[in-house]
Amino acid sequence: AARSRTPPRRAARSRRRPEGKVACGAGPGTMPGRGALCLGLLLPVLLGCGSAQPGGCPALCECSEPAKTVKCVNRNLTTVPPDLPPYVRSLFITGNPLTHLPAGAFPAQRLPDLASLNLSGNHLRTVEAGALALPALRQLDLSGNALVSFSPQAFGEGGSPLEELALRGALRDHGVLLSLAALLQSGALRNLSRLELADNGLLLLPAGMFTALPALRQLDLSNNSLVGLRNVSFQGLGQLQSLNLSDNSLGVLWNSTLAQFRSLPALRHIVLGHNTWVCDCAIEDLVAWLKESDQVEGKEALTCASPDKMLGKALLKINGSDLNCSVPIDLPSQLQTSYVFLGIVLALIGAIFLLVLYLNRKGIKKWMHNIRDACRDHMEGYHYRYEINADPRLTNLSSNSDV
């Protein structure tokens, strides 16, 4: 019975072994070295099965090599993962207690293809020099961070290829705003085409902040507290297409600003909604520009916020009789002109007065001598009377002589 069972087992083994030998075997009937070759082919597969993602992926992140994307979202990270895969092009590190970006936080040699970097919603406070010096970086989002220090050399010593920069709600500190202005004015971001500065509570912008951005196409300044644009220069922004100034505290736009808007050939989308327009004589130029310009989106909905008699009135429906202007519209410039004219008149009067004095110098000198002699005689009379009153004998003599 035992002998009758053995042959089937051997037959079964003989049926299984040839299949294994064909794959990775090294027994009789196989080519020399075929086992080593098969092992070399299987080794990468085995290593791939043992790791989380091909190419290496940080433990707290999700990686996709086909999409060239790494996401480290809400992972309680306090530092940038040092083992980011070199293939990454889009990196998301958001919702983490990340407070500091030191120099070399994203090594340029290890991440040569990183083009999109999203660091929004963290707790970033400090960005040091060289922290963002990436050769392929095109998009950067730092929104929702309470920045306190932002180095003007954050993108390295040379220029950066950055094209889009989002800083929504990240510039609450005035020092950071000045640092950003210095960075933009340095020319390090000359390729920047989109700049988002919304939700920062900005009152005024540093003068000349945008003068070194020749490629800028979209500028978002919405939902701030801007009260004026007189110190803001838009000159040189020949590529600017969209400007969002909605949800601010603008009361009027002066002629100098309107002239800049007219001079920008590509500017076709200006948003001015939800501002506190003051409908007095100073707004007459703005109303005239709105009526003739096609640059403003939704201009029919722009209404007056003050004074009370004009509250809610559409700016496009305002005419001269509504404003009842009795003073020049551009009062500051008119006053400046008046002061200059007054100074010229006073200078002319002074010159004439000095000329008259010079021509009559001899008569004036004689007149001054006469006044001096008259004053001297008058003082001598007072002195004589004083001497008489001071000496009793002379007083009695004077009385007797009078009698």
Tab-separated table of C-alpha atoms in Angstrom:
chain	number	residue	atom	x	y	z
A	1	ALA	CA	0.000	0.000	0.000
A	2	ALA	CA	2.895	2.310	0.852
A	3	ARG	CA	4.563	1.627	-2.442
A	4	SER	CA	1.306	2.304	-4.273
A	5	ARG	CA	1.046	5.812	-2.658
A	6	THR	CA	4.657	6.889	-3.264
A	7	PRO	CA	4.686	7.140	-7.053
A	8	PRO	CA	1.817	9.650	-7.237
A	9	ARG	CA	3.639	11.992	-4.756
A	10	ARG	CA	6.814	11.871	-6.783
A	11	ALA	CA	4.814	12.469	-9.901
A	12	ALA	CA	3.198	15.516	-8.341
A	13	ARG	CA	6.594	16.858	-7.215
A	14	SER	CA	7.994	16.257	-10.653
A	15	ARG	CA	5.137	18.276	-12.106
A	16	ARG	CA	5.757	21.256	-9.746
A	17	ARG	CA	9.560	21.376	-9.893
A	18	PRO	CA	9.949	21.956	-13.644
A	19	GLU	CA	7.702	25.022	-13.367
A	20	GLY	CA	9.935	26.452	-10.646
A	21	LYS	CA	13.079	25.599	-12.576
A	22	VAL	CA	11.869	27.421	-15.628
A	23	ALA	CA	11.373	30.612	-13.530
A	24	CYS	CA	14.523	30.710	-11.433
A	25	GLY	CA	15.957	27.198	-11.413
A	26	ALA	CA	19.544	26.180	-11.876
A	27	GLY	CA	19.145	22.427	-12.259
A	28	PRO	CA	19.770	20.196	-15.213
A	29	GLY	CA	18.394	21.433	-18.489
A	30	THR	CA	18.714	25.172	-17.617
A	31	MET	CA	21.103	27.737	-19.013
A	32	PRO	CA	24.131	28.609	-16.863
A	33	GLY	CA	23.598	31.732	-14.713
A	34	ARG	CA	19.872	31.859	-15.290
A	35	GLY	CA	19.148	31.650	-11.569
A	36	ALA	CA	21.287	34.717	-10.863
A	37	LEU	CA	19.632	36.598	-13.713
A	38	CYS	CA	16.152	35.839	-12.448
A	39	LEU	CA	17.110	36.823	-8.913
A	40	GLY	CA	18.368	40.167	-10.238
A	41	LEU	CA	15.037	40.750	-11.945
A	42	LEU	CA	13.005	39.862	-8.886
A	43	LEU	CA	15.058	41.892	-6.397
A	44	PRO	CA	13.699	45.349	-7.360
A	45	VAL	CA	10.158	43.975	-7.185
A	46	LEU	CA	10.767	42.576	-3.720
A	47	LEU	CA	12.304	45.863	-2.546
A	48	GLY	CA	9.394	47.795	-4.020
A	49	CYS	CA	6.915	45.634	-2.132
A	50	GLY	CA	8.804	46.220	1.096
A	51	SER	CA	8.824	50.075	0.805
A	52	ALA	CA	5.862	52.473	1.029
A	53	GLN	CA	6.355	54.159	-2.339
A	54	PRO	CA	8.809	53.749	-5.197
A	55	GLY	CA	11.663	56.230	-5.093
A	56	GLY	CA	11.454	56.674	-1.307
A	57	CYS	CA	8.747	58.618	0.561
A	58	PRO	CA	8.758	60.266	4.015
A	59	ALA	CA	6.889	58.260	6.615
A	60	LEU	CA	4.252	60.950	7.288
A	61	CYS	CA	3.628	61.871	3.668
A	62	GLU	CA	1.792	60.487	0.658
A	63	CYS	CA	3.751	60.175	-2.556
A	64	SER	CA	2.821	59.543	-6.160
A	65	GLU	CA	5.741	59.061	-8.511
A	66	PRO	CA	3.596	59.011	-11.695
A	67	ALA	CA	2.078	62.388	-10.705
A	68	LYS	CA	5.400	63.673	-9.291
A	69	THR	CA	3.494	64.789	-6.196
A	70	VAL	CA	4.147	64.593	-2.439
A	71	LYS	CA	1.520	65.569	0.156
A	72	CYS	CA	2.312	66.085	3.846
A	73	VAL	CA	-1.041	67.453	5.023
A	74	ASN	CA	-2.012	67.731	8.708
A	75	ARG	CA	0.831	65.476	9.828
A	76	ASN	CA	2.025	67.511	12.830
A	77	LEU	CA	5.349	68.244	11.134
A	78	THR	CA	7.648	70.731	12.837
A	79	THR	CA	10.388	70.593	10.183
A	80	VAL	CA	10.547	69.964	6.475
A	81	PRO	CA	11.076	66.217	5.838
A	82	PRO	CA	14.718	65.714	4.862
A	83	ASP	CA	14.065	62.608	2.744
A	84	LEU	CA	11.784	64.051	0.080
A	85	PRO	CA	12.027	62.064	-3.169
A	86	PRO	CA	14.035	63.808	-5.892
A	87	TYR	CA	11.334	63.283	-8.515
A	88	VAL	CA	8.838	65.608	-6.784
A	89	ARG	CA	7.459	68.522	-8.793
A	90	SER	CA	4.447	69.448	-6.649
A	91	LEU	CA	4.907	69.514	-2.877
A	92	PHE	CA	2.132	70.178	-0.349
A	93	ILE	CA	3.147	70.779	3.288
A	94	THR	CA	0.029	72.309	4.828
A	95	GLY	CA	-1.756	72.341	8.171
A	96	ASN	CA	1.350	71.597	10.226
A	97	PRO	CA	2.960	73.370	13.226
A	98	LEU	CA	5.878	74.348	11.039
A	99	THR	CA	7.286	77.648	12.341
A	100	HIS	CA	10.707	78.083	10.777
A	101	LEU	CA	12.254	77.720	7.319
A	102	PRO	CA	16.040	77.768	7.642
A	103	ALA	CA	18.523	78.192	4.829
A	104	GLY	CA	18.574	75.072	2.660
A	105	ALA	CA	15.220	73.806	3.937
A	106	PHE	CA	14.628	72.589	0.375
A	107	PRO	CA	18.022	71.496	-1.012
A	108	ALA	CA	18.329	72.594	-4.617
A	109	GLN	CA	20.552	69.669	-5.578
A	110	ARG	CA	18.166	67.101	-4.143
A	111	LEU	CA	15.007	68.771	-5.503
A	112	PRO	CA	15.999	70.054	-8.945
A	113	ASP	CA	12.506	69.716	-10.454
A	114	LEU	CA	10.366	71.147	-7.629
A	115	ALA	CA	8.114	73.663	-9.413
A	116	SER	CA	5.072	74.059	-7.143
A	117	LEU	CA	5.378	74.507	-3.382
A	118	ASN	CA	2.331	74.938	-1.114
A	119	LEU	CA	3.151	75.922	2.484
A	120	SER	CA	-0.217	77.459	3.356
A	121	GLY	CA	-2.004	77.011	6.662
A	122	ASN	CA	1.068	76.306	8.742
A	123	HIS	CA	2.421	78.426	11.603
A	124	LEU	CA	5.360	79.872	9.719
A	125	ARG	CA	6.908	82.923	11.369
A	126	THR	CA	10.430	83.070	9.964
A	127	VAL	CA	11.790	82.532	6.455
A	128	GLU	CA	15.568	82.853	6.349
A	129	ALA	CA	17.837	83.775	3.462
A	130	GLY	CA	18.238	80.924	0.984
A	131	ALA	CA	15.288	78.951	2.356
A	132	LEU	CA	13.495	78.983	-1.011
A	133	ALA	CA	16.439	78.954	-3.412
A	134	LEU	CA	15.058	76.361	-5.847
A	135	PRO	CA	16.086	76.430	-9.519
A	136	ALA	CA	12.722	75.307	-10.937
A	137	LEU	CA	10.276	76.938	-8.501
A	138	ARG	CA	7.358	78.536	-10.370
A	139	GLN	CA	4.511	78.602	-7.808
A	140	LEU	CA	4.701	79.399	-4.090
A	141	ASP	CA	1.794	79.647	-1.628
A	142	LEU	CA	2.511	81.041	1.856
A	143	SER	CA	-1.077	82.019	2.648
A	144	GLY	CA	-2.458	81.663	6.147
A	145	ASN	CA	0.867	82.002	7.958
A	146	ALA	CA	1.610	84.610	10.643
A	147	LEU	CA	4.927	85.729	9.189
A	148	VAL	CA	7.100	87.909	11.401
A	149	SER	CA	10.400	87.770	9.516
A	150	PHE	CA	10.843	87.297	5.776
A	151	SER	CA	14.344	87.715	4.407
A	152	PRO	CA	14.668	89.709	1.156
A	153	GLN	CA	17.223	87.034	0.180
A	154	ALA	CA	14.832	84.137	0.810
A	155	PHE	CA	15.083	83.113	-2.861
A	156	GLY	CA	18.874	83.258	-2.915
A	157	GLU	CA	21.355	85.821	-4.128
A	158	GLY	CA	20.466	85.551	-7.811
A	159	GLY	CA	17.102	85.906	-9.478
A	160	SER	CA	14.288	83.406	-9.040
A	161	PRO	CA	12.109	81.899	-11.801
A	162	LEU	CA	9.038	82.290	-9.554
A	163	GLU	CA	5.882	83.205	-11.488
A	164	GLU	CA	3.090	82.992	-8.893
A	165	LEU	CA	3.267	84.141	-5.261
A	166	ALA	CA	0.303	83.912	-2.857
A	167	LEU	CA	0.522	85.723	0.498
A	168	ARG	CA	-3.137	85.864	1.489
A	169	GLY	CA	-3.359	86.679	5.194
A	170	ALA	CA	0.396	86.380	5.741
A	171	LEU	CA	1.460	90.067	5.965
A	172	ARG	CA	-0.167	91.235	9.172
A	173	ASP	CA	3.198	92.424	10.489
A	174	HIS	CA	4.332	95.758	9.020
A	175	GLY	CA	7.994	94.717	9.078
A	176	VAL	CA	7.228	91.742	6.847
A	177	LEU	CA	5.488	94.055	4.378
A	178	LEU	CA	8.588	96.250	4.200
A	179	SER	CA	10.777	93.155	3.692
A	180	LEU	CA	8.522	91.995	0.860
A	181	ALA	CA	8.683	95.449	-0.728
A	182	ALA	CA	12.492	95.328	-0.558
A	183	LEU	CA	12.445	91.869	-2.158
A	184	LEU	CA	10.189	92.990	-5.009
A	185	GLN	CA	12.149	96.194	-5.594
A	186	SER	CA	15.440	94.289	-5.757
A	187	GLY	CA	14.415	92.693	-9.051
A	188	ALA	CA	14.812	89.136	-7.758
A	189	LEU	CA	11.262	88.272	-8.895
A	190	ARG	CA	11.206	89.881	-12.312
A	191	ASN	CA	9.404	86.820	-13.745
A	192	LEU	CA	6.485	87.172	-11.327
A	193	SER	CA	3.176	87.212	-13.216
A	194	ARG	CA	0.670	86.752	-10.360
A	195	LEU	CA	0.843	88.356	-6.908
A	196	GLU	CA	-1.845	87.840	-4.260
A	197	LEU	CA	-1.805	90.182	-1.236
A	198	ALA	CA	-5.435	89.887	-0.136
A	199	ASP	CA	-6.738	89.629	3.458
A	200	ASN	CA	-3.782	91.405	5.071
A	201	GLY	CA	-5.415	94.492	6.593
A	202	LEU	CA	-3.111	96.809	4.635
A	203	LEU	CA	-3.692	100.555	5.115
A	204	LEU	CA	-1.014	101.921	2.794
A	205	LEU	CA	1.492	100.304	0.452
A	206	PRO	CA	5.205	101.193	0.393
A	207	ALA	CA	6.084	103.636	-2.384
A	208	GLY	CA	7.454	102.005	-5.529
A	209	MET	CA	6.595	98.503	-4.347
A	210	PHE	CA	5.685	97.192	-7.826
A	211	THR	CA	8.128	99.095	-10.019
A	212	ALA	CA	10.456	96.090	-10.632
A	213	LEU	CA	7.775	93.620	-11.789
A	214	PRO	CA	7.626	94.027	-15.579
A	215	ALA	CA	5.961	90.611	-16.130
A	216	LEU	CA	3.153	91.087	-13.585
A	217	ARG	CA	-0.274	90.276	-15.030
A	218	GLN	CA	-2.529	89.754	-12.017
A	219	LEU	CA	-2.444	91.798	-8.793
A	220	ASP	CA	-4.907	91.026	-5.990
A	221	LEU	CA	-5.200	93.652	-3.226
A	222	SER	CA	-8.753	92.815	-2.188
A	223	ASN	CA	-10.148	92.624	1.349
A	224	ASN	CA	-7.636	95.018	2.894
A	225	SER	CA	-8.086	98.452	4.472
A	226	LEU	CA	-6.461	100.603	1.795
A	227	VAL	CA	-7.461	104.249	2.169
A	228	GLY	CA	-5.585	105.602	-0.832
A	229	LEU	CA	-3.258	104.851	-3.740
A	230	ARG	CA	-1.516	108.223	-4.156
A	231	ASN	CA	1.894	106.802	-3.155
A	232	VAL	CA	1.468	103.650	-5.275
A	233	SER	CA	3.097	103.618	-8.685
A	234	PHE	CA	1.804	101.327	-11.415
A	235	GLN	CA	4.288	102.648	-13.960
A	236	GLY	CA	6.237	99.922	-15.703
A	237	LEU	CA	3.490	97.300	-15.333
A	238	GLY	CA	2.919	97.113	-19.043
A	239	GLN	CA	1.699	93.497	-18.842
A	240	LEU	CA	-0.809	94.071	-16.017
A	241	GLN	CA	-4.204	92.682	-17.025
A	242	SER	CA	-6.167	92.326	-13.773
A	243	LEU	CA	-6.238	94.545	-10.657
A	244	ASN	CA	-8.528	93.688	-7.740
A	245	LEU	CA	-9.142	96.546	-5.280
A	246	SER	CA	-12.483	95.382	-3.900
A	247	ASP	CA	-13.420	95.345	-0.205
A	248	ASN	CA	-11.125	98.185	0.847
A	249	SER	CA	-11.640	101.660	2.335
A	250	LEU	CA	-11.029	103.737	-0.770
A	251	GLY	CA	-12.891	107.040	-0.719
A	252	VAL	CA	-11.627	108.499	-4.003
A	253	LEU	CA	-9.129	107.840	-6.780
A	254	TRP	CA	-7.165	110.947	-7.750
A	255	ASN	CA	-6.198	112.086	-11.227
A	256	SER	CA	-2.638	110.808	-10.869
A	257	THR	CA	-3.880	107.246	-10.232
A	258	LEU	CA	-6.497	107.405	-12.996
A	259	ALA	CA	-3.850	108.605	-15.443
A	260	GLN	CA	-1.739	105.550	-14.627
A	261	PHE	CA	-4.713	103.262	-15.252
A	262	ARG	CA	-5.246	104.889	-18.638
A	263	SER	CA	-1.578	104.428	-19.545
A	264	LEU	CA	-1.566	100.636	-19.011
A	265	PRO	CA	-2.481	99.101	-22.387
A	266	ALA	CA	-3.202	95.569	-21.138
A	267	LEU	CA	-5.250	96.537	-18.064
A	268	ARG	CA	-8.816	95.477	-18.815
A	269	HIS	CA	-10.130	94.116	-15.517
A	270	ILE	CA	-10.307	96.483	-12.524
A	271	VAL	CA	-12.520	95.520	-9.586
A	272	LEU	CA	-13.567	98.397	-7.278
A	273	GLY	CA	-16.615	96.986	-5.498
A	274	HIS	CA	-17.360	97.377	-1.785
A	275	ASN	CA	-15.352	100.535	-1.124
A	276	THR	CA	-16.390	103.556	0.949
A	277	TRP	CA	-16.725	106.109	-1.863
A	278	VAL	CA	-17.090	109.695	-0.635
A	279	CYS	CA	-19.329	111.492	-3.137
A	280	ASP	CA	-18.211	115.102	-2.820
A	281	CYS	CA	-16.479	117.374	-5.285
A	282	ALA	CA	-13.278	115.313	-5.187
A	283	ILE	CA	-15.011	112.316	-6.804
A	284	GLU	CA	-16.011	114.158	-9.984
A	285	ASP	CA	-12.934	112.982	-11.918
A	286	LEU	CA	-13.509	109.362	-10.848
A	287	VAL	CA	-17.122	109.544	-12.033
A	288	ALA	CA	-16.070	110.961	-15.395
A	289	TRP	CA	-13.463	108.201	-15.789
A	290	LEU	CA	-16.003	105.482	-14.935
A	291	LYS	CA	-18.398	106.792	-17.560
A	292	GLU	CA	-15.823	106.736	-20.338
A	293	SER	CA	-13.719	103.708	-19.352
A	294	ASP	CA	-14.349	100.030	-20.091
A	295	GLN	CA	-11.692	98.805	-17.645
A	296	VAL	CA	-13.906	98.527	-14.545
A	297	GLU	CA	-15.928	95.376	-13.963
A	298	GLY	CA	-19.362	95.837	-12.394
A	299	LYS	CA	-19.108	99.622	-12.326
A	300	GLU	CA	-22.906	99.898	-12.376
A	301	ALA	CA	-22.972	98.547	-8.815
A	302	LEU	CA	-20.594	101.157	-7.362
A	303	THR	CA	-22.468	103.380	-4.901
A	304	CYS	CA	-21.747	106.268	-2.528
A	305	ALA	CA	-21.061	105.582	1.150
A	306	SER	CA	-21.133	109.239	2.243
A	307	PRO	CA	-22.366	111.936	2.756
A	308	ASP	CA	-25.816	110.973	3.985
A	309	LYS	CA	-27.660	112.761	1.200
A	310	MET	CA	-25.752	110.707	-1.392
A	311	LEU	CA	-25.844	107.369	0.447
A	312	GLY	CA	-26.587	104.476	-1.933
A	313	LYS	CA	-26.552	106.599	-5.076
A	314	ALA	CA	-24.853	104.957	-8.058
A	315	LEU	CA	-21.623	106.644	-9.075
A	316	LEU	CA	-22.544	106.459	-12.752
A	317	LYS	CA	-25.705	108.482	-12.078
A	318	ILE	CA	-23.932	111.373	-10.366
A	319	ASN	CA	-23.862	114.694	-12.218
A	320	GLY	CA	-22.506	118.148	-11.490
A	321	SER	CA	-25.715	119.435	-9.912
A	322	ASP	CA	-25.645	116.621	-7.339
A	323	LEU	CA	-22.180	117.610	-6.183
A	324	ASN	CA	-22.742	121.403	-6.234
A	325	CYS	CA	-19.034	122.123	-6.270
A	326	SER	CA	-18.022	125.670	-5.332
A	327	VAL	CA	-14.309	125.005	-4.848
A	328	PRO	CA	-11.714	123.551	-7.205
A	329	ILE	CA	-11.907	119.775	-7.482
A	330	ASP	CA	-8.249	119.055	-6.958
A	331	LEU	CA	-7.956	121.259	-3.883
A	332	PRO	CA	-4.456	120.188	-2.734
A	333	SER	CA	-2.860	120.995	-6.094
A	334	GLN	CA	-4.755	124.292	-6.280
A	335	LEU	CA	-3.549	125.282	-2.830
A	336	GLN	CA	-0.001	124.393	-3.771
A	337	THR	CA	-0.230	126.618	-6.850
A	338	SER	CA	-1.658	129.477	-4.749
A	339	TYR	CA	1.189	129.221	-2.255
A	340	VAL	CA	3.757	129.422	-5.042
A	341	PHE	CA	2.058	132.469	-6.569
A	342	LEU	CA	1.847	134.184	-3.169
A	343	GLY	CA	5.560	133.596	-2.582
A	344	ILE	CA	6.416	135.141	-5.955
A	345	VAL	CA	4.287	138.219	-5.215
A	346	LEU	CA	5.849	138.720	-1.782
A	347	ALA	CA	9.342	138.379	-3.228
A	348	LEU	CA	8.524	140.991	-5.868
A	349	ILE	CA	7.149	143.404	-3.265
A	350	GLY	CA	10.266	142.928	-1.136
A	351	ALA	CA	12.543	143.634	-4.096
A	352	ILE	CA	10.649	146.850	-4.921
A	353	PHE	CA	10.821	147.966	-1.291
A	354	LEU	CA	14.583	147.443	-1.155
A	355	LEU	CA	14.995	149.339	-4.449
A	356	VAL	CA	13.048	152.320	-3.093
A	357	LEU	CA	15.177	152.354	0.040
A	358	TYR	CA	18.350	152.298	-2.026
A	359	LEU	CA	17.247	155.178	-4.278
A	360	ASN	CA	16.242	157.333	-1.293
A	361	ARG	CA	19.155	156.433	0.920
A	362	LYS	CA	20.376	160.082	1.289
A	363	GLY	CA	16.939	161.430	2.181
A	364	ILE	CA	16.367	158.547	4.552
A	365	LYS	CA	19.736	159.226	6.204
A	366	LYS	CA	18.888	162.938	6.634
A	367	TRP	CA	15.474	162.020	7.983
A	368	MET	CA	17.059	159.646	10.467
A	369	HIS	CA	19.480	162.412	11.627
A	370	ASN	CA	16.574	164.831	12.113
A	371	ILE	CA	14.714	162.271	14.162
A	372	ARG	CA	17.852	161.669	16.222
A	373	ASP	CA	18.348	165.414	16.890
A	374	ALA	CA	14.705	165.872	17.800
A	375	CYS	CA	14.865	162.976	20.207
A	376	ARG	CA	18.068	164.360	21.718
A	377	ASP	CA	16.529	167.831	22.278
A	378	HIS	CA	13.477	166.245	23.780
A	379	MET	CA	15.547	164.144	26.134
A	380	GLU	CA	17.645	167.179	27.164
A	381	GLY	CA	14.443	168.987	28.111
A	382	TYR	CA	13.366	166.090	30.243
A	383	HIS	CA	16.814	165.993	31.844
A	384	TYR	CA	16.702	169.734	32.643
A	385	ARG	CA	13.301	169.425	34.269
A	386	TYR	CA	14.534	166.451	36.278
A	387	GLU	CA	17.491	168.448	37.631
A	388	ILE	CA	15.257	171.319	38.665
A	389	ASN	CA	12.817	169.070	40.417
A	390	ALA	CA	15.625	167.193	42.175
A	391	ASP	CA	17.273	170.381	43.720
A	392	PRO	CA	15.052	172.255	46.270
A	393	ARG	CA	16.976	175.504	45.828
A	394	LEU	CA	16.443	175.488	42.119
A	395	THR	CA	12.827	174.662	42.732
A	396	ASN	CA	12.371	177.757	44.991
A	397	LEU	CA	14.297	179.900	42.523
A	398	SER	CA	12.144	178.713	39.752
A	399	SER	CA	9.025	179.537	41.790
A	400	ASN	CA	10.229	183.063	42.698
A	401	SER	CA	11.223	183.771	39.139
A	402	ASP	CA	7.826	182.733	38.013
A	403	VAL	CA	6.260	185.138	40.533
